[in-house]
């Protein structure tokens, strides 16, 4: 169904309850969101209207190009003069695109944003005249017989993100949290098609890098007596809503840690054209494995695929990359893996690079720069060996592996050793 057909088939607001309406927009033809996210089902920009005995609140808006649908649906359930509050759970343009026009139509409305959103408001909306109140967990606003209270949930997936809880309806307006790019005009999770893949795909690309913040948000959300979760994308979750926070908890929980116990996990990735970098990798692997408290693993990138390696790296404490230098650069399989790590949390992991080279040997330094760019700790300067490693140079590799292993268990962590 085309976008206009969707809009025409369902022009009015949709009731979640007598006092709560969906006033969002459907974008069924979208196939790529924010450059990185694919969607086979388009998406929705969910916005909501809550009517209390003492005024109306609008929660989030829509992407600017969809403002027409949003205003048509809003007008089907409220007059602009009734709007006293506008809550922005997240300032990204897919949820604030219609805000300037909404403020023009409802100039009496007061904005509520998270504390961290303040720094973004002017930069994103190019407007410094809006009156607003910054809110945090525990703050609330009264609509008379309805109350909106706020849960600060930063980094899910921007610093500014928050959720809004409507106590009397047991409804959580969760912003991007528990959302997904899945467009279905039937709106509710007990009516739409199978969106499980979209839900997990969205989590993997949007929330996964912020696992520690997922747990912090869940600590606020799980105690709520949820009747409905109303996210800003995808189906409204009214059937068994509690299963979605539980699913986030499963997705965020490391799977490997229980198997390796208290040991530090060190992954050594390498690729080798003539076997020289491979010999270095094996020597490093052997000595690192002998450090008590370290569980080392060795992987030839030639025999693996990116996605499972990314999963392993997410849970690892340390990562090493071995690469030859070819034409002044590290080789493509190394870059392919390194460029796939934006979806996982890498800050603070111990990392190192090594490799054999023929002429100039730039690859090790280039990989180190990337590791540092990913906010990893590089406690030992990279090890480069010209062509075939000698016995003495293999000893240096063993020393390199030991140094990284000791850094992993907290010994010599602050010492930068130049093994090159
Ligand atoms: Fe749906 Fe992060 O905006």
GROMACS .gro file of C-alpha atoms and ligand atoms in nm:
model
  423
    1UNK     CA    1   0.000   0.000   0.000
    2UNK     CA    2   0.136   0.345  -0.083
    3UNK     CA    3   0.186   0.617   0.173
    4UNK     CA    4  -0.113   0.820   0.051
    5UNK     CA    5  -0.332   0.511   0.049
    6UNK     CA    6  -0.236   0.440   0.408
    7UNK     CA    7  -0.314   0.796   0.511
    8UNK     CA    8  -0.645   0.797   0.327
    9UNK     CA    9  -0.750   0.462   0.474
   10UNK     CA   10  -0.697   0.583   0.826
   11UNK     CA   11  -0.712   0.962   0.846
   12UNK     CA   12  -0.826   0.994   1.205
   13UNK     CA   13  -0.658   0.945   1.537
   14UNK     CA   14  -0.668   0.593   1.679
   15UNK     CA   15  -0.778   0.537   2.038
   16UNK     CA   16  -0.555   0.351   2.281
   17UNK     CA   17  -0.816   0.436   2.543
   18UNK     CA   18  -1.086   0.697   2.588
   19UNK     CA   19  -0.821   0.952   2.694
   20UNK     CA   20  -0.522   0.849   2.487
   21UNK     CA   21  -0.494   0.864   2.109
   22UNK     CA   22  -0.230   0.779   1.852
   23UNK     CA   23  -0.185   1.082   1.626
   24UNK     CA   24   0.128   0.970   1.443
   25UNK     CA   25   0.207   0.900   1.079
   26UNK     CA   26   0.280   0.595   0.868
   27UNK     CA   27   0.575   0.574   0.629
   28UNK     CA   28   0.527   0.242   0.446
   29UNK     CA   29   0.766   0.309   0.158
   30UNK     CA   30   1.078   0.390   0.361
   31UNK     CA   31   1.353   0.132   0.301
   32UNK     CA   32   1.655   0.292   0.469
   33UNK     CA   33   1.642   0.487   0.793
   34UNK     CA   34   1.929   0.711   0.906
   35UNK     CA   35   2.161   0.564   0.638
   36UNK     CA   36   2.239   0.248   0.840
   37UNK     CA   37   1.904   0.083   0.911
   38UNK     CA   38   1.720  -0.122   0.654
   39UNK     CA   39   1.348  -0.176   0.678
   40UNK     CA   40   1.142  -0.405   0.459
   41UNK     CA   41   0.822  -0.273   0.615
   42UNK     CA   42   0.873   0.103   0.627
   43UNK     CA   43   0.821   0.265   0.965
   44UNK     CA   44   0.583   0.475   1.167
   45UNK     CA   45   0.641   0.798   1.356
   46UNK     CA   46   0.422   0.752   1.659
   47UNK     CA   47   0.293   1.055   1.844
   48UNK     CA   48   0.026   1.054   2.111
   49UNK     CA   49  -0.233   1.284   2.262
   50UNK     CA   50  -0.342   1.254   2.626
   51UNK     CA   51  -0.654   1.427   2.748
   52UNK     CA   52  -0.681   1.515   3.115
   53UNK     CA   53  -0.956   1.702   3.299
   54UNK     CA   54  -0.727   2.004   3.308
   55UNK     CA   55  -0.574   2.011   2.965
   56UNK     CA   56  -0.429   1.817   2.676
   57UNK     CA   57  -0.073   1.695   2.629
   58UNK     CA   58   0.092   1.598   2.302
   59UNK     CA   59   0.375   1.348   2.334
   60UNK     CA   60   0.626   1.371   2.049
   61UNK     CA   61   0.551   1.477   1.692
   62UNK     CA   62   0.651   1.332   1.354
   63UNK     CA   63   0.903   1.378   1.075
   64UNK     CA   64   0.846   1.709   0.902
   65UNK     CA   65   0.734   1.557   0.573
   66UNK     CA   66   0.451   1.381   0.758
   67UNK     CA   67   0.324   1.684   0.947
   68UNK     CA   68   0.005   1.699   0.741
   69UNK     CA   69  -0.109   1.354   0.857
   70UNK     CA   70  -0.014   1.436   1.214
   71UNK     CA   71  -0.216   1.758   1.223
   72UNK     CA   72  -0.519   1.594   1.057
   73UNK     CA   73  -0.520   1.322   1.321
   74UNK     CA   74  -0.460   1.568   1.604
   75UNK     CA   75  -0.749   1.785   1.487
   76UNK     CA   76  -0.980   1.482   1.491
   77UNK     CA   77  -0.950   1.462   1.871
   78UNK     CA   78  -0.853   1.808   2.003
   79UNK     CA   79  -0.841   2.180   1.933
   80UNK     CA   80  -0.503   2.347   1.932
   81UNK     CA   81  -0.626   2.584   2.205
   82UNK     CA   82  -0.662   2.286   2.442
   83UNK     CA   83  -0.297   2.185   2.422
   84UNK     CA   84  -0.117   2.289   2.740
   85UNK     CA   85   0.181   2.058   2.730
   86UNK     CA   86   0.411   1.917   2.466
   87UNK     CA   87   0.643   1.643   2.584
   88UNK     CA   88   0.945   1.554   2.373
   89UNK     CA   89   1.087   1.218   2.470
   90UNK     CA   90   1.365   1.258   2.213
   91UNK     CA   91   1.470   1.544   1.989
   92UNK     CA   92   1.581   1.356   1.678
   93UNK     CA   93   1.410   1.509   1.372
   94UNK     CA   94   1.186   1.208   1.306
   95UNK     CA   95   1.005   1.308   1.626
   96UNK     CA   96   1.042   1.685   1.627
   97UNK     CA   97   0.999   1.769   1.259
   98UNK     CA   98   0.644   1.894   1.310
   99UNK     CA   99   0.721   2.075   1.635
  100UNK     CA  100   0.780   2.427   1.494
  101UNK     CA  101   0.444   2.422   1.317
  102UNK     CA  102   0.273   2.273   1.624
  103UNK     CA  103   0.418   2.553   1.837
  104UNK     CA  104   0.290   2.804   1.584
  105UNK     CA  105  -0.060   2.654   1.601
  106UNK     CA  106  -0.056   2.608   1.980
  107UNK     CA  107   0.163   2.895   2.106
  108UNK     CA  108   0.032   2.861   2.461
  109UNK     CA  109   0.174   2.509   2.495
  110UNK     CA  110   0.474   2.458   2.719
  111UNK     CA  111   0.756   2.221   2.625
  112UNK     CA  112   0.890   1.946   2.853
  113UNK     CA  113   1.224   1.796   2.763
  114UNK     CA  114   1.491   1.596   2.942
  115UNK     CA  115   1.778   1.768   3.117
  116UNK     CA  116   2.024   1.653   2.852
  117UNK     CA  117   1.796   1.766   2.570
  118UNK     CA  118   1.853   2.130   2.663
  119UNK     CA  119   2.186   2.141   2.485
  120UNK     CA  120   2.029   2.005   2.168
  121UNK     CA  121   1.709   2.205   2.152
  122UNK     CA  122   1.848   2.514   1.983
  123UNK     CA  123   2.093   2.324   1.762
  124UNK     CA  124   1.827   2.090   1.630
  125UNK     CA  125   1.529   2.319   1.605
  126UNK     CA  126   1.715   2.642   1.519
  127UNK     CA  127   1.492   2.828   1.758
  128UNK     CA  128   1.591   2.981   2.091
  129UNK     CA  129   1.257   3.134   2.183
  130UNK     CA  130   1.076   2.824   2.302
  131UNK     CA  131   0.985   2.824   2.669
  132UNK     CA  132   1.063   2.488   2.817
  133UNK     CA  133   1.103   2.297   3.140
  134UNK     CA  134   1.378   2.038   3.179
  135UNK     CA  135   1.261   1.730   3.365
  136UNK     CA  136   1.427   1.432   3.527
  137UNK     CA  137   1.325   1.101   3.681
  138UNK     CA  138   1.059   1.165   3.943
  139UNK     CA  139   0.932   1.491   3.794
  140UNK     CA  140   0.571   1.500   3.681
  141UNK     CA  141   0.304   1.725   3.538
  142UNK     CA  142  -0.064   1.712   3.620
  143UNK     CA  143  -0.336   1.722   3.358
  144UNK     CA  144  -0.599   1.719   3.632
  145UNK     CA  145  -0.716   1.359   3.650
  146UNK     CA  146  -0.419   1.235   3.450
  147UNK     CA  147  -0.051   1.260   3.547
  148UNK     CA  148   0.257   1.236   3.331
  149UNK     CA  149   0.580   1.147   3.507
  150UNK     CA  150   0.925   1.118   3.356
  151UNK     CA  151   1.191   0.852   3.350
  152UNK     CA  152   1.534   0.965   3.247
  153UNK     CA  153   1.672   0.698   3.013
  154UNK     CA  154   1.981   0.853   2.852
  155UNK     CA  155   2.159   0.696   2.556
  156UNK     CA  156   1.861   0.493   2.444
  157UNK     CA  157   1.979   0.585   2.197
  158UNK     CA  158   2.075   0.954   2.228
  159UNK     CA  159   2.187   1.141   2.539
  160UNK     CA  160   1.852   1.319   2.555
  161UNK     CA  161   1.617   1.022   2.551
  162UNK     CA  162   1.351   0.982   2.818
  163UNK     CA  163   1.026   0.791   2.872
  164UNK     CA  164   0.696   0.929   2.996
  165UNK     CA  165   0.465   0.731   3.224
  166UNK     CA  166   0.090   0.786   3.239
  167UNK     CA  167   0.007   0.635   3.576
  168UNK     CA  168  -0.373   0.632   3.552
  169UNK     CA  169  -0.363   0.441   3.223
  170UNK     CA  170  -0.054   0.232   3.305
  171UNK     CA  171   0.086   0.343   2.973
  172UNK     CA  172   0.453   0.405   2.903
  173UNK     CA  173   0.539   0.640   2.617
  174UNK     CA  174   0.880   0.495   2.562
  175UNK     CA  175   1.026   0.695   2.273
  176UNK     CA  176   1.263   0.486   2.063
  177UNK     CA  177   1.293   0.227   2.341
  178UNK     CA  178   1.098  -0.089   2.250
  179UNK     CA  179   1.039   0.059   1.905
  180UNK     CA  180   1.112  -0.086   1.565
  181UNK     CA  181   1.087   0.009   1.202
  182UNK     CA  182   0.774  -0.179   1.103
  183UNK     CA  183   0.480  -0.010   0.937
  184UNK     CA  184   0.141  -0.171   0.979
  185UNK     CA  185  -0.179   0.034   0.985
  186UNK     CA  186  -0.332  -0.212   1.231
  187UNK     CA  187  -0.099  -0.046   1.487
  188UNK     CA  188  -0.133  -0.282   1.783
  189UNK     CA  189   0.093  -0.579   1.849
  190UNK     CA  190  -0.202  -0.816   1.875
  191UNK     CA  191  -0.314  -0.717   1.524
  192UNK     CA  192  -0.005  -0.647   1.313
  193UNK     CA  193   0.212  -0.893   1.123
  194UNK     CA  194   0.518  -1.068   1.258
  195UNK     CA  195   0.755  -0.791   1.367
  196UNK     CA  196   0.994  -0.998   1.580
  197UNK     CA  197   1.282  -0.963   1.337
  198UNK     CA  198   1.234  -0.585   1.312
  199UNK     CA  199   1.226  -0.552   1.691
  200UNK     CA  200   1.554  -0.740   1.738
  201UNK     CA  201   1.719  -0.576   1.435
  202UNK     CA  202   1.632  -0.233   1.575
  203UNK     CA  203   1.770  -0.325   1.915
  204UNK     CA  204   2.090  -0.461   1.759
  205UNK     CA  205   2.159  -0.144   1.564
  206UNK     CA  206   2.024   0.126   1.793
  207UNK     CA  207   2.038   0.013   2.154
  208UNK     CA  208   2.307  -0.254   2.160
  209UNK     CA  209   2.607  -0.018   2.191
  210UNK     CA  210   2.452   0.122   2.511
  211UNK     CA  211   2.402  -0.199   2.702
  212UNK     CA  212   2.484  -0.051   3.043
  213UNK     CA  213   2.221   0.218   2.986
  214UNK     CA  214   1.968  -0.046   2.881
  215UNK     CA  215   2.004  -0.207   3.223
  216UNK     CA  216   1.967   0.131   3.396
  217UNK     CA  217   1.650   0.203   3.200
  218UNK     CA  218   1.510  -0.142   3.270
  219UNK     CA  219   1.560  -0.083   3.640
  220UNK     CA  220   1.317   0.209   3.608
  221UNK     CA  221   1.073   0.041   3.370
  222UNK     CA  222   1.041  -0.315   3.499
  223UNK     CA  223   0.875  -0.218   3.829
  224UNK     CA  224   0.594  -0.040   3.641
  225UNK     CA  225   0.258  -0.216   3.618
  226UNK     CA  226   0.258  -0.195   3.240
  227UNK     CA  227  -0.069  -0.217   3.055
  228UNK     CA  228   0.059  -0.060   2.734
  229UNK     CA  229   0.395   0.041   2.592
  230UNK     CA  230   0.358   0.311   2.331
  231UNK     CA  231   0.691   0.353   2.149
  232UNK     CA  232   0.773   0.615   1.888
  233UNK     CA  233   0.822   0.362   1.606
  234UNK     CA  234   0.639   0.043   1.518
  235UNK     CA  235   0.360  -0.148   1.690
  236UNK     CA  236   0.195  -0.029   2.010
  237UNK     CA  237   0.259  -0.303   2.264
  238UNK     CA  238  -0.063  -0.371   2.454
  239UNK     CA  239  -0.063  -0.752   2.447
  240UNK     CA  240   0.173  -0.888   2.713
  241UNK     CA  241   0.370  -0.562   2.729
  242UNK     CA  242   0.601  -0.685   3.004
  243UNK     CA  243   0.756  -0.936   2.766
  244UNK     CA  244   0.929  -0.652   2.579
  245UNK     CA  245   1.140  -0.521   2.871
  246UNK     CA  246   1.213  -0.886   2.950
  247UNK     CA  247   1.328  -0.936   2.592
  248UNK     CA  248   1.553  -0.630   2.613
  249UNK     CA  249   1.707  -0.778   2.926
  250UNK     CA  250   1.775  -1.103   2.744
  251UNK     CA  251   1.925  -0.923   2.446
  252UNK     CA  252   2.149  -0.711   2.668
  253UNK     CA  253   2.271  -0.991   2.892
  254UNK     CA  254   2.614  -1.131   2.799
  255UNK     CA  255   2.589  -1.496   2.698
  256UNK     CA  256   2.956  -1.589   2.722
  257UNK     CA  257   3.051  -1.470   3.069
  258UNK     CA  258   2.897  -1.766   3.248
  259UNK     CA  259   3.109  -2.006   3.040
  260UNK     CA  260   3.447  -1.843   3.096
  261UNK     CA  261   3.380  -1.769   3.460
  262UNK     CA  262   3.602  -1.501   3.608
  263UNK     CA  263   3.874  -1.521   3.344
  264UNK     CA  264   3.948  -1.235   3.107
  265UNK     CA  265   3.860  -1.312   2.748
  266UNK     CA  266   4.129  -1.219   2.493
  267UNK     CA  267   4.051  -1.254   2.122
  268UNK     CA  268   4.341  -1.259   1.876
  269UNK     CA  269   4.237  -1.198   1.516
  270UNK     CA  270   4.489  -1.220   1.237
  271UNK     CA  271   4.523  -1.263   0.865
  272UNK     CA  272   4.840  -1.359   0.688
  273UNK     CA  273   4.953  -1.376   0.327
  274UNK     CA  274   5.280  -1.576   0.365
  275UNK     CA  275   5.236  -1.716   0.714
  276UNK     CA  276   5.456  -1.458   0.889
  277UNK     CA  277   5.180  -1.269   1.069
  278UNK     CA  278   5.026  -1.609   1.146
  279UNK     CA  279   5.348  -1.720   1.319
  280UNK     CA  280   5.346  -1.401   1.522
  281UNK     CA  281   4.981  -1.461   1.617
  282UNK     CA  282   5.051  -1.815   1.731
  283UNK     CA  283   5.344  -1.706   1.948
  284UNK     CA  284   5.136  -1.425   2.102
  285UNK     CA  285   4.846  -1.664   2.157
  286UNK     CA  286   5.072  -1.918   2.329
  287UNK     CA  287   5.219  -1.675   2.579
  288UNK     CA  288   4.896  -1.487   2.648
  289UNK     CA  289   4.728  -1.821   2.723
  290UNK     CA  290   4.989  -1.889   2.990
  291UNK     CA  291   4.893  -1.578   3.187
  292UNK     CA  292   4.680  -1.698   3.474
  293UNK     CA  293   4.331  -1.556   3.457
  294UNK     CA  294   4.332  -1.506   3.078
  295UNK     CA  295   4.128  -1.715   2.833
  296UNK     CA  296   4.281  -1.651   2.489
  297UNK     CA  297   4.122  -1.743   2.155
  298UNK     CA  298   4.285  -1.734   1.811
  299UNK     CA  299   4.094  -1.661   1.492
  300UNK     CA  300   4.212  -1.646   1.131
  301UNK     CA  301   3.994  -1.380   0.970
  302UNK     CA  302   4.018  -1.568   0.642
  303UNK     CA  303   3.801  -1.843   0.792
  304UNK     CA  304   3.535  -1.635   0.961
  305UNK     CA  305   3.250  -1.397   0.908
  306UNK     CA  306   3.197  -1.052   1.049
  307UNK     CA  307   2.872  -1.088   1.245
  308UNK     CA  308   2.978  -1.367   1.484
  309UNK     CA  309   3.314  -1.198   1.537
  310UNK     CA  310   3.134  -0.876   1.634
  311UNK     CA  311   2.929  -1.077   1.885
  312UNK     CA  312   3.247  -1.220   2.034
  313UNK     CA  313   3.415  -0.880   2.054
  314UNK     CA  314   3.118  -0.733   2.238
  315UNK     CA  315   3.179  -0.968   2.528
  316UNK     CA  316   3.560  -0.979   2.516
  317UNK     CA  317   3.788  -0.797   2.759
  318UNK     CA  318   4.077  -0.775   2.516
  319UNK     CA  319   4.121  -0.776   2.138
  320UNK     CA  320   4.432  -0.805   1.923
  321UNK     CA  321   4.459  -0.761   1.548
  322UNK     CA  322   4.738  -0.903   1.338
  323UNK     CA  323   4.770  -0.770   0.986
  324UNK     CA  324   5.034  -0.754   0.718
  325UNK     CA  325   5.095  -0.424   0.542
  326UNK     CA  326   5.001  -0.432   0.176
  327UNK     CA  327   5.043  -0.119  -0.033
  328UNK     CA  328   5.081   0.090   0.282
  329UNK     CA  329   4.759  -0.025   0.443
  330UNK     CA  330   4.607  -0.294   0.661
  331UNK     CA  331   4.414  -0.551   0.462
  332UNK     CA  332   4.042  -0.537   0.389
  333UNK     CA  333   3.921  -0.820   0.619
  334UNK     CA  334   4.075  -0.634   0.913
  335UNK     CA  335   3.908  -0.307   0.817
  336UNK     CA  336   3.580  -0.486   0.752
  337UNK     CA  337   3.574  -0.610   1.110
  338UNK     CA  338   3.701  -0.286   1.260
  339UNK     CA  339   3.439  -0.087   1.074
  340UNK     CA  340   3.162  -0.311   1.207
  341UNK     CA  341   3.219  -0.238   1.574
  342UNK     CA  342   3.008   0.076   1.602
  343UNK     CA  343   2.713  -0.140   1.708
  344UNK     CA  344   2.886  -0.273   2.019
  345UNK     CA  345   3.038  -0.119   2.327
  346UNK     CA  346   3.416  -0.111   2.291
  347UNK     CA  347   3.521   0.163   2.532
  348UNK     CA  348   3.783   0.051   2.781
  349UNK     CA  349   3.865  -0.287   2.630
  350UNK     CA  350   4.236  -0.371   2.617
  351UNK     CA  351   4.360  -0.378   2.258
  352UNK     CA  352   4.676  -0.417   2.054
  353UNK     CA  353   4.798  -0.460   1.697
  354UNK     CA  354   5.083  -0.651   1.538
  355UNK     CA  355   5.196  -0.769   1.199
  356UNK     CA  356   5.470  -0.864   0.959
  357UNK     CA  357   5.564  -0.624   0.681
  358UNK     CA  358   5.790  -0.610   0.379
  359UNK     CA  359   5.875  -0.245   0.318
  360UNK     CA  360   5.712   0.021   0.531
  361UNK     CA  361   5.477  -0.146   0.782
  362UNK     CA  362   5.216   0.126   0.829
  363UNK     CA  363   4.930  -0.115   0.899
  364UNK     CA  364   4.999  -0.170   1.269
  365UNK     CA  365   4.994   0.201   1.349
  366UNK     CA  366   4.681   0.251   1.142
  367UNK     CA  367   4.500  -0.027   1.325
  368UNK     CA  368   4.615   0.112   1.659
  369UNK     CA  369   4.469   0.450   1.568
  370UNK     CA  370   4.138   0.285   1.491
  371UNK     CA  371   4.142   0.093   1.819
  372UNK     CA  372   4.205   0.417   2.007
  373UNK     CA  373   3.930   0.582   1.805
  374UNK     CA  374   3.695   0.315   1.937
  375UNK     CA  375   3.798   0.427   2.288
  376UNK     CA  376   3.989   0.109   2.362
  377UNK     CA  377   4.297   0.110   2.581
  378UNK     CA  378   4.621   0.033   2.393
  379UNK     CA  379   4.868  -0.029   2.677
  380UNK     CA  380   5.146  -0.184   2.467
  381UNK     CA  381   5.268  -0.024   2.146
  382UNK     CA  382   5.218  -0.241   1.840
  383UNK     CA  383   5.468  -0.505   1.738
  384UNK     CA  384   5.598  -0.497   1.380
  385UNK     CA  385   5.839  -0.753   1.236
  386UNK     CA  386   6.003  -0.729   0.897
  387UNK     CA  387   5.914  -1.031   0.685
  388UNK     CA  388   5.993  -1.369   0.846
  389UNK     CA  389   6.016  -1.356   1.227
  390UNK     CA  390   6.346  -1.486   1.366
  391UNK     CA  391   6.369  -1.686   1.687
  392UNK     CA  392   6.451  -1.366   1.874
  393UNK     CA  393   6.158  -1.190   1.716
  394UNK     CA  394   5.927  -1.477   1.810
  395UNK     CA  395   6.050  -1.431   2.165
  396UNK     CA  396   5.945  -1.067   2.132
  397UNK     CA  397   5.602  -1.188   2.019
  398UNK     CA  398   5.579  -1.404   2.327
  399UNK     CA  399   5.673  -1.107   2.542
  400UNK     CA  400   5.408  -0.903   2.364
  401UNK     CA  401   5.141  -1.165   2.436
  402UNK     CA  402   5.247  -1.183   2.800
  403UNK     CA  403   5.236  -0.803   2.833
  404UNK     CA  404   4.882  -0.787   2.694
  405UNK     CA  405   4.774  -1.076   2.914
  406UNK     CA  406   4.915  -0.902   3.221
  407UNK     CA  407   4.745  -0.578   3.125
  408UNK     CA  408   4.418  -0.769   3.106
  409UNK     CA  409   4.446  -0.897   3.460
  410UNK     CA  410   4.541  -0.555   3.586
  411UNK     CA  411   4.917  -0.590   3.605
  412UNK     CA  412   5.135  -0.339   3.418
  413UNK     CA  413   4.815  -0.185   3.289
  414UNK     CA  414   4.949   0.167   3.297
  415UNK     CA  415   5.286   0.083   3.147
  416UNK     CA  416   5.319   0.158   2.777
  417UNK     CA  417   5.577  -0.082   2.639
  418UNK     CA  418   5.713  -0.025   2.291
  419UNK     CA  419   5.786  -0.371   2.153
  420UNK     CA  420   5.841  -0.248   1.797
  421LIG    FE1  421   1.332   0.768   1.618
  421LIG    FE2  422   1.618   0.831   1.748
  421LIG     O1  423   1.471   0.879   1.652
   0.00000   0.00000   0.00000
